[in-house]
């Protein structure tokens, strides 16, 4: 067993026993770790950590700047909930069908979008994701919930994930998703195909020269990462108890990118930390900001400071300017990874 | 027939907005390969500037006040563009992904900043009564503001083309879009053009934001981001770096959107635009008037 695997095991075990730890972290969380409120925040943060790792596979490893990663995630959320609500299919089956559907959709959209590269690819994926977002908002067939979203079809959800006392089960499910994503992503990026992903990121013409067609590899990376994101969506649905319009938006896609870069692109654990920290800050920063000294500042300053996205945006700009490798690069010595690459 | 004229002119008004937002985006990308995701924030900043001027200068006659508001919105956009380029984007010269990330962070912070200052509820613009009146064209009663937006956009299109074709700065910018390393090799300081292009993009987006506030009957922080996505689609369909391509694609996208919304199902317009994008990419990945990718 490698050292990193042992480290991962220790972290996962530590997170797994967290719901039994009655310790309170002042300011950051509203209550001790064993209360449902805190566990819910942590569940969301864990799902985002997994989502960030899935995005890291396509962006950090394969070097494809997709601006549409919110789409498979939102499809996971909406698809599962709609199948439960409209077709009365139980949760696990609904999630499985949705996952299969998202993989098919990703293959189709990926084949179109990957005809372009670089920034055009970014814009095209953004357009696809936005099309779904607009579809949900305008809701021409009146079943997508529009701006209000759709609350969880709880009749179809297994008992163990239903009541507030069971928040810890959802937390464990989120943790399982994150660990699963880590393992899958790890296996994929260290496989032979994963080496080709990185080669495409570094120098695509060279890959072609060596007699490999980049397209199937790019499509594989796109599809696997979309599948993992969709899986995350099915868990997220339980954690926030509903399908929310926010997960479809372009802003959310950009947030995923922010998470990955915040933690460090091209490192799975870096992306996971980025997603986790982003999740907690995004949910808790506004409470932190309004609860103390910031409230006494003049209004032109306290208004923006109580906006989590303002603080995160500024933090992100500083990080991009001064620590382009993300938080994980501050912890490790500089490497010849993505952080030092210039195009 | 009269409804067709109305839809067409409304579509052309929308096309004007798209052009103002997308042309700057296209130029910035064409010259510097920077995808400016803070561009929507320039649009929103222009909208808020116009709203502020219309509210604050209530002693000035309303028509004149609107002209001042347009100029102020353009000025705010241009200064924001120039400052961002000089202070931040410049330091990440040559690192395209990092520049994109930077503009994402800036856009995110700027939208939240405006949300913190002006709240997320839309602010209504005080505007001349004349804007809401209609003019009869070929039997259709067309709201004047659509014609106004279209007129301003055409003026800016002509102005931009004249600037690019007739001035020395424009020549350098066009040459830089074509072949930046050759321009540098000839001993020309391209970095000044970078600032000019960013300021120009900010100016166009700022004016677009002021007019967008008229078109959409108010301004909210996220309006720019929403419009930016259509501007992206326009830029890709038109071909990156091509201003005539951007103008053509603006018209195409806006008309498709309006026709589908009005003749088929309301709400499908935006999605049909994405289908249009996919179709163009399948046939011509470099966009209608874009150069083939090197």
XYZ file of C-alpha atoms in Angstrom:
637
model
C 0.000 0.000 0.000
C 1.388 3.357 -0.991
C 1.711 6.155 1.529
C -0.892 8.264 -0.234
C -3.409 5.411 -0.062
C -2.848 5.077 3.683
C -3.282 8.825 4.023
C -6.539 8.682 2.063
C -7.748 5.816 4.231
C -7.014 7.776 7.417
C -8.808 10.895 6.103
C -11.852 8.886 4.994
C -11.993 7.051 8.333
C -11.691 10.353 10.178
C -14.558 11.838 8.165
C -16.626 8.677 8.668
C -16.600 8.954 12.475
C -17.278 12.717 12.409
C -21.039 12.326 13.061
C -20.153 10.919 16.500
C -17.871 13.779 17.487
C -19.663 16.334 19.675
C -17.024 19.038 19.150
C -18.121 22.528 18.217
C -16.184 24.680 15.754
C -17.189 28.224 16.630
C -18.046 30.685 13.844
C -17.678 28.225 10.959
C -20.492 25.837 11.916
C -23.760 26.529 13.665
C -23.437 23.493 15.944
C -21.244 20.513 16.882
C -20.422 17.899 14.252
C -23.108 15.509 15.477
C -25.981 17.919 14.768
C -28.005 17.592 11.524
C -27.376 21.226 10.478
C -23.621 20.857 10.481
C -23.781 17.409 8.915
C -25.865 18.792 6.078
C -23.280 21.495 5.335
C -20.579 18.825 5.412
C -22.591 16.538 3.105
C -22.914 19.294 0.524
C -19.208 20.079 0.865
C -18.332 16.402 0.342
C -20.468 16.145 -2.786
C -18.789 19.277 -4.138
C -15.395 17.738 -3.334
C -16.320 14.718 -5.485
C -17.714 16.972 -8.200
C -14.487 18.980 -8.223
C -12.461 15.775 -8.637
C -14.651 14.701 -11.551
C -14.019 18.089 -13.163
C -10.328 17.836 -12.452
C -10.215 14.732 -14.639
C -11.357 16.644 -17.688
C -9.812 20.043 -16.923
C -6.748 19.323 -14.807
C -5.686 16.059 -16.417
C -6.966 16.203 -19.988
C -6.613 19.976 -20.286
C -10.103 20.491 -21.731
C -11.632 23.715 -20.490
C -15.274 22.690 -20.227
C -17.722 25.355 -19.090
C -20.594 22.914 -19.029
C -19.800 20.643 -16.135
C -22.876 21.833 -14.248
C -24.975 20.112 -16.915
C -24.327 16.426 -16.012
C -24.560 17.315 -12.325
C -27.878 19.126 -12.765
C -29.152 16.333 -15.005
C -28.315 13.924 -12.174
C -30.296 16.040 -9.728
C -33.281 16.742 -11.973
C -33.378 13.374 -13.747
C -33.478 11.355 -10.542
C -36.064 13.557 -8.907
C -38.308 13.657 -11.973
C -38.187 9.890 -12.449
C -39.193 9.438 -8.807
C -41.902 12.079 -9.012
C -43.438 11.487 -12.430
C -42.798 7.774 -12.946
C -42.847 6.662 -9.275
C -39.580 4.795 -9.683
C -37.679 4.095 -6.432
C -34.606 6.219 -5.714
C -31.837 3.710 -6.465
C -33.335 2.656 -9.798
C -34.095 6.272 -10.735
C -30.493 7.216 -10.001
C -29.202 4.307 -12.100
C -31.434 5.158 -15.075
C -30.393 8.804 -14.831
C -26.740 7.838 -14.765
C -27.166 5.753 -17.917
C -29.049 8.601 -19.598
C -26.383 11.157 -18.722
C -23.665 8.915 -20.146
C -25.545 8.693 -23.450
C -26.175 12.461 -23.490
C -22.506 13.122 -22.725
C -21.383 10.906 -25.587
C -23.613 12.829 -27.991
C -22.823 16.340 -26.711
C -19.152 15.469 -26.323
C -18.944 14.326 -29.932
C -20.309 17.679 -31.100
C -18.401 19.896 -28.671
C -15.070 18.144 -29.180
C -15.086 19.167 -32.816
C -13.825 22.445 -31.433
C -10.934 22.953 -29.091
C -9.619 25.496 -26.616
C -11.835 28.458 -25.929
C -14.418 27.538 -28.558
C -14.888 24.235 -26.739
C -15.431 26.175 -23.526
C -18.070 28.354 -25.149
C -19.872 25.439 -26.786
C -20.090 23.439 -23.566
C -21.281 26.583 -21.826
C -24.000 26.987 -24.439
C -25.191 23.384 -23.976
C -25.357 23.770 -20.211
C -27.132 27.091 -20.599
C -29.699 25.553 -22.916
C -30.718 23.199 -20.123
C -30.752 26.040 -17.626
C -33.046 28.083 -19.856
C -35.220 25.031 -20.450
C -35.669 24.625 -16.708
C -36.392 28.325 -16.121
C -38.846 28.742 -19.007
C -40.263 25.252 -18.402
C -42.409 24.993 -21.557
C -44.011 21.669 -20.532
C -44.668 22.744 -16.920
C -42.963 19.951 -15.046
C -39.417 21.192 -14.416
C -40.371 23.502 -11.576
C -39.019 26.729 -13.137
C -37.278 29.119 -10.779
C -38.751 27.532 -7.663
C -37.197 24.132 -8.318
C -38.781 20.802 -7.340
C -38.687 19.483 -3.826
C -37.524 15.957 -3.201
C -39.983 13.179 -4.068
C -39.502 11.697 -0.617
C -42.022 8.828 -1.004
C -39.591 7.082 -3.337
C -36.544 7.645 -1.140
C -35.496 4.723 1.118
C -36.392 5.214 4.785
C -32.805 5.500 5.876
C -32.386 8.790 3.995
C -35.696 10.377 4.856
C -35.962 12.107 8.203
C -33.780 14.805 9.737
C -32.432 12.295 12.293
C -31.058 10.375 9.344
C -28.953 13.265 8.070
C -25.906 11.284 9.129
C -26.845 8.511 6.670
C -26.922 11.083 3.884
C -23.573 12.335 5.137
C -22.132 8.835 4.876
C -23.627 8.440 1.411
C -21.946 11.701 0.374
C -18.683 10.471 1.856
C -19.036 7.173 -0.010
C -19.603 9.095 -3.243
C -16.515 11.214 -2.667
C -14.317 8.194 -1.899
C -15.763 6.300 -4.877
C -15.066 9.261 -7.182
C -11.535 9.526 -5.853
C -10.881 5.824 -6.442
C -12.408 5.784 -9.933
C -10.659 8.984 -10.973
C -7.401 7.714 -9.533
C -7.653 4.414 -11.401
C -8.561 6.204 -14.641
C -5.828 8.842 -14.527
C -3.131 6.333 -13.641
C -4.216 3.881 -16.346
C -2.692 3.866 -19.829
C -5.596 5.973 -21.073
C -4.953 8.412 -18.241
C -1.379 8.865 -19.461
C -2.779 9.746 -22.877
C -5.102 12.295 -21.184
C -2.089 14.061 -19.740
C -0.215 13.808 -23.012
C -3.156 15.499 -24.765
C -3.055 18.260 -22.171
C 0.644 18.823 -22.671
C 0.901 18.491 -26.437
C -1.963 17.279 -28.559
C -0.218 17.396 -31.977
C 2.521 15.224 -30.549
C -0.027 12.611 -29.467
C -1.314 12.531 -33.024
C 2.205 12.242 -34.370
C 2.745 9.191 -32.230
C -0.138 7.559 -34.021
C -2.878 7.954 -31.412
C -6.187 9.597 -32.230
C -6.871 12.081 -29.387
C -10.612 12.252 -30.027
C -11.707 8.926 -28.408
C -9.564 9.693 -25.358
C -11.020 13.173 -25.013
C -14.522 11.772 -25.399
C -13.770 9.100 -22.789
C -12.481 11.693 -20.326
C -15.507 13.903 -20.981
C -17.957 11.035 -20.542
C -16.417 9.455 -17.432
C -16.180 12.815 -15.720
C -19.792 13.621 -16.693
C -20.921 10.252 -15.331
C -19.238 10.909 -12.003
C -20.780 14.372 -11.884
C -24.236 12.883 -12.537
C -23.693 10.423 -9.714
C -22.810 13.377 -7.501
C -26.058 15.028 -8.577
C -28.107 12.045 -7.393
C -26.516 12.347 -3.925
C -26.774 16.134 -3.873
C -30.525 15.785 -4.460
C -30.813 14.008 -1.101
C -28.435 16.364 0.708
C -30.346 19.526 -0.216
C -33.727 17.756 -0.424
C -34.702 18.973 -3.858
C -33.735 20.054 -7.352
C -32.559 23.631 -7.333
C -32.287 25.946 -10.330
C -28.883 27.112 -9.040
C -27.221 23.833 -10.028
C -28.066 24.397 -13.697
C -26.633 27.898 -13.988
C -23.482 29.016 -15.761
C -22.368 30.517 -12.452
C -22.370 27.057 -10.944
C -20.181 25.704 -13.733
C -17.736 28.509 -13.124
C -17.857 27.757 -9.391
C -16.739 24.182 -10.133
C -13.805 25.596 -12.035
C -13.080 27.917 -9.124
C -13.158 24.953 -6.708
C -10.639 22.986 -8.761
C -8.270 25.889 -9.231
C -8.671 26.910 -5.590
C -7.423 23.504 -4.501
C -5.012 22.894 -7.351
C -5.799 21.556 -10.819
C -4.132 18.316 -11.880
C -4.142 16.878 -8.372
C -7.196 14.917 -7.304
C -6.802 15.592 -3.598
C -6.164 19.258 -4.363
C -9.452 19.494 -6.263
C -11.233 17.644 -3.454
C -9.951 20.109 -0.855
C -10.938 22.997 -3.121
C -14.480 21.693 -3.484
C -14.801 20.979 0.216
C -13.571 24.411 1.296
C -15.667 26.166 -1.355
C -18.771 24.288 -0.214
C -18.326 25.257 3.418
C -17.375 28.877 2.686
C -20.222 29.378 0.229
C -22.793 28.081 2.705
C -21.367 29.610 5.866
C -19.572 32.793 4.819
C -22.697 34.940 4.750
C -23.539 33.915 8.317
C -19.979 34.534 9.438
C -19.978 37.899 7.700
C -23.183 39.155 9.240
C -22.505 37.790 12.691
C -19.584 39.942 13.794
C -17.513 43.070 13.301
C -18.306 43.367 9.596
C -21.817 44.497 10.453
C -20.433 47.652 12.050
C -18.562 48.713 8.919
C -20.035 51.386 6.618
C -22.734 50.049 4.347
C -20.787 50.289 1.071
C -18.272 47.862 2.567
C -20.471 45.589 4.635
C -22.884 44.933 1.741
C -20.327 43.292 -0.559
C -18.486 41.610 2.324
C -21.612 39.749 3.320
C -21.782 38.313 -0.224
C -19.940 34.966 -0.168
C -19.218 35.162 -3.890
C -17.536 38.544 -3.501
C -15.146 37.197 -0.889
C -14.566 33.982 -2.860
C -14.071 35.898 -6.107
C -11.476 38.227 -4.602
C -9.755 35.314 -2.883
C -9.712 33.485 -6.198
C -8.199 36.436 -8.067
C -5.439 36.722 -5.463
C -4.777 32.995 -5.714
C -4.608 33.050 -9.520
C -2.201 35.988 -9.404
C 0.112 34.761 -6.673
C -0.374 31.003 -6.254
C -1.541 29.636 -9.614
C -1.086 26.051 -8.416
C -3.863 26.508 -5.856
C -3.880 25.718 -2.161
C -2.300 22.299 -2.705
C 0.763 23.938 -4.263
C 1.254 25.957 -1.082
C 1.514 22.692 0.826
C 3.828 20.819 -1.510
C 7.041 21.757 -3.233
C 6.713 23.090 -6.768
C 6.435 20.389 -9.392
C 6.404 20.360 -13.151
C 2.672 19.928 -13.259
C -0.009 22.082 -14.717
C 0.818 24.998 -12.428
C 4.090 25.766 -14.159
C 2.844 25.163 -17.675
C 2.608 28.149 -19.951
C 0.803 28.025 -23.240
C -47.285 40.951 -42.037
C -47.310 43.752 -39.469
C -46.369 41.324 -36.704
C -43.507 40.054 -38.865
C -42.155 43.614 -39.164
C -42.510 44.097 -35.415
C -40.706 40.861 -34.617
C -37.964 41.600 -37.122
C -37.296 45.064 -35.736
C -37.434 43.799 -32.151
C -34.992 41.095 -33.171
C -32.716 43.645 -34.778
C -32.800 45.718 -31.569
C -31.720 42.645 -29.639
C -29.094 42.006 -32.301
C -27.737 45.477 -31.583
C -27.288 44.579 -27.921
C -25.597 41.313 -28.803
C -23.298 43.100 -31.187
C -22.244 45.681 -28.598
C -21.443 42.965 -26.087
C -19.947 40.427 -28.485
C -17.771 42.695 -30.635
C -15.545 43.636 -27.683
C -15.357 40.023 -26.636
C -14.408 39.003 -30.157
C -11.732 41.713 -30.510
C -10.189 40.969 -27.124
C -10.098 37.310 -27.951
C -8.860 37.838 -31.479
C -5.978 40.052 -30.417
C -4.964 38.631 -27.060
C -6.583 35.182 -26.914
C -8.194 36.266 -23.651
C -11.712 35.053 -23.126
C -13.038 37.850 -20.971
C -15.605 36.384 -18.608
C -15.789 39.682 -16.752
C -17.374 41.191 -19.873
C -20.867 40.681 -18.528
C -19.875 42.735 -15.496
C -18.969 45.669 -17.806
C -22.462 45.358 -19.271
C -24.076 45.415 -15.834
C -21.813 48.265 -14.698
C -22.924 50.271 -17.742
C -26.543 49.560 -16.865
C -26.129 50.715 -13.271
C -24.253 53.829 -14.405
C -27.110 54.753 -16.716
C -29.636 54.068 -13.951
C -27.635 56.225 -11.526
C -27.232 59.132 -13.951
C -30.930 59.109 -14.880
C -31.832 59.208 -11.200
C -29.228 61.684 -9.976
C -29.308 64.432 -12.626
C -33.043 65.102 -12.424
C -32.673 68.795 -13.241
C -31.281 68.068 -16.727
C -33.839 67.636 -19.568
C -34.559 63.946 -19.974
C -33.353 63.493 -23.571
C -30.019 65.162 -22.864
C -29.800 63.233 -19.610
C -30.061 59.975 -21.495
C -27.202 60.973 -23.788
C -25.124 61.811 -20.696
C -26.099 58.442 -19.231
C -24.951 56.629 -22.383
C -21.640 58.485 -22.391
C -21.106 57.850 -18.686
C -21.887 54.149 -19.110
C -19.375 53.930 -21.950
C -16.789 55.784 -19.880
C -17.260 53.517 -16.867
C -16.971 50.431 -19.075
C -13.882 51.748 -20.838
C -12.113 52.693 -17.599
C -12.959 49.355 -16.014
C -11.568 47.573 -19.078
C -8.381 49.637 -19.194
C -7.703 49.284 -15.455
C -8.282 45.528 -15.448
C -5.966 45.087 -18.418
C -3.219 47.338 -17.015
C -3.280 46.102 -13.436
C -4.240 42.443 -13.655
C -4.504 40.780 -17.079
C -1.098 42.146 -18.147
C 0.679 40.330 -15.349
C -0.522 36.979 -16.642
C 0.691 37.699 -20.164
C 0.979 34.512 -22.219
C -0.856 32.317 -19.727
C -4.219 31.973 -21.403
C -5.923 29.645 -18.979
C -4.825 31.731 -16.009
C -6.137 34.881 -17.719
C -9.518 33.222 -18.180
C -9.512 32.163 -14.536
C -8.664 35.703 -13.522
C -11.578 37.162 -15.454
C -13.884 34.504 -13.968
C -12.876 35.589 -10.458
C -13.288 39.244 -11.382
C -16.693 38.668 -12.931
C -17.855 36.702 -9.916
C -16.639 39.342 -7.476
C -18.022 42.207 -9.572
C -21.498 40.703 -9.817
C -21.522 40.046 -6.052
C -20.218 43.587 -5.457
C -23.069 45.081 -7.464
C -25.453 42.740 -5.660
C -24.145 44.000 -2.337
C -24.491 47.639 -3.346
C -27.702 47.677 -5.359
C -29.377 44.430 -4.177
C -30.347 41.655 -6.585
C -33.777 43.098 -7.337
C -33.970 44.817 -10.711
C -33.688 48.620 -10.708
C -36.028 50.422 -13.062
C -34.639 53.054 -15.378
C -36.161 56.520 -15.652
C -36.443 57.028 -19.397
C -37.908 59.539 -21.837
C -41.589 58.850 -22.592
C -40.666 58.856 -26.271
C -38.896 55.485 -25.812
C -42.113 53.736 -24.924
C -44.103 55.299 -27.780
C -44.425 53.481 -31.066
C -43.653 54.438 -34.630
C -45.663 52.971 -37.457
C -43.479 51.118 -39.945
C -45.106 49.083 -42.733
C -48.278 48.777 -40.696
C -46.545 47.663 -37.501
C -46.365 49.707 -34.314
C -42.712 49.393 -33.344
C -41.575 50.651 -29.933
C -39.094 53.483 -30.417
C -36.546 52.002 -28.024
C -35.950 49.068 -30.393
C -35.152 51.528 -33.181
C -32.944 53.564 -30.852
C -30.894 50.513 -29.838
C -30.582 49.410 -33.432
C -29.504 52.918 -34.492
C -26.870 53.229 -31.765
C -25.538 49.752 -32.542
C -25.234 50.580 -36.244
C -23.390 53.804 -35.363
C -20.977 51.832 -33.214
C -20.533 49.207 -35.921
C -19.615 51.894 -38.453
C -17.416 53.661 -35.899
C -15.630 50.457 -34.979
C -15.032 49.458 -38.585
C -13.744 52.971 -39.378
C -11.453 52.835 -36.364
C -10.111 49.435 -37.378
C -9.727 50.261 -41.087
C -8.699 53.913 -41.073
C -6.531 54.584 -38.026
C -3.034 53.485 -37.153
C -4.157 51.869 -33.894
C -6.819 49.995 -35.811
C -4.239 48.824 -38.321
C -2.026 47.483 -35.524
C -5.000 45.756 -33.916
C -6.002 44.106 -37.186
C -2.432 43.061 -37.817
C -2.198 41.770 -34.263
C -5.307 39.637 -34.719
C -3.798 38.267 -37.919
C -0.287 37.581 -36.688
C 0.786 38.944 -33.282
C 4.373 37.693 -33.397
C 5.007 39.364 -36.745
C 3.701 42.683 -35.396
C 6.023 42.377 -32.417
C 8.910 41.434 -34.683
C 8.360 44.680 -36.601
C 9.103 46.576 -33.414
C 5.549 47.744 -32.741
C 4.418 47.947 -29.128
C 1.387 45.644 -29.147
C 0.851 46.014 -25.426
C -0.618 49.490 -25.923
C -3.104 47.980 -28.359
C -4.047 45.456 -25.671
C -5.093 48.274 -23.360
C -6.931 50.042 -26.182
C -8.796 46.885 -27.136
C -9.798 46.174 -23.547
C -10.968 49.782 -23.098
C -12.841 49.606 -26.393
C -14.486 46.334 -25.399
C -15.450 47.869 -22.050
C -16.847 50.954 -23.789
C -19.004 48.908 -26.157
C -20.219 46.662 -23.345
C -20.935 49.665 -21.095
C -23.037 51.372 -23.791
C -24.665 47.990 -24.446
C -25.514 47.735 -20.760
C -27.157 51.176 -20.745
C -29.216 50.248 -23.798
C -29.900 46.790 -22.380
C -31.430 48.458 -19.343
C -33.838 50.165 -21.732
C -34.550 46.966 -23.658
C -35.081 44.760 -20.619
C -36.829 47.507 -18.644
C -34.379 47.462 -15.744
C -31.015 46.256 -14.553
C -29.965 43.526 -12.143
C -26.421 42.295 -11.408
C -26.865 39.019 -13.262
C -28.284 40.545 -16.469
C -24.789 40.903 -17.913
C -23.915 37.275 -17.229
C -27.108 36.064 -18.892
C -26.463 38.186 -21.969
C -22.795 37.173 -22.002
C -23.747 33.617 -22.801
C -25.608 34.716 -25.915
C -22.657 36.932 -26.762
C -20.418 33.850 -26.575
C -22.704 32.015 -28.937
C -22.640 35.000 -31.281
C -18.846 35.170 -31.180
C -18.419 31.464 -31.928
C -20.990 31.481 -34.736
C -19.511 34.642 -36.247
C -15.919 33.455 -36.021
C -13.505 34.568 -33.320
C -11.857 37.909 -34.019
C -14.051 38.891 -36.972
C -16.165 42.034 -36.437
C -18.313 41.649 -39.590
C -18.785 38.009 -38.566
C -19.921 39.140 -35.128
C -22.386 41.599 -36.670
C -23.797 38.935 -38.991
C -24.067 36.364 -36.224
C -25.741 38.906 -33.876
C -28.523 39.387 -36.401
C -28.809 35.669 -37.078
C -28.944 34.701 -33.399
C -31.318 37.467 -32.331
C -33.740 36.898 -35.203
C -33.753 33.128 -34.645
C -34.490 33.703 -30.986
C -37.309 36.187 -31.561
C -38.947 34.288 -34.444
C -38.932 30.969 -32.597
C -40.232 32.599 -29.425
C -43.092 34.256 -31.272
C -43.977 31.827 -34.053
C -43.304 28.494 -32.307
C -43.222 28.196 -28.533
C -42.216 30.994 -26.197
C -39.134 29.904 -24.279
C -37.785 27.697 -27.054
C -35.982 30.647 -28.696
C -32.906 30.456 -26.516
C -32.633 26.723 -27.013
C -32.987 27.018 -30.776
C -29.980 29.344 -30.660
C -27.937 26.571 -29.067
C -29.124 24.173 -31.764
C -28.068 26.763 -34.340
C -24.654 26.893 -32.675
C -24.297 23.119 -32.797
C -25.332 23.121 -36.459
C -22.817 25.814 -37.423
C -20.070 23.971 -35.547
C -20.796 20.743 -37.361
C -20.568 22.443 -40.746
C -18.006 25.184 -40.071
C -16.135 24.727 -36.773
C -14.281 28.046 -37.248
C -17.525 30.041 -37.437
C -19.160 31.820 -40.373
C -16.455 34.384 -41.132
C -13.629 33.051 -38.979
C -10.265 31.865 -40.163
C -9.708 28.103 -40.090
C -7.963 27.064 -36.905
C -4.180 26.925 -37.387
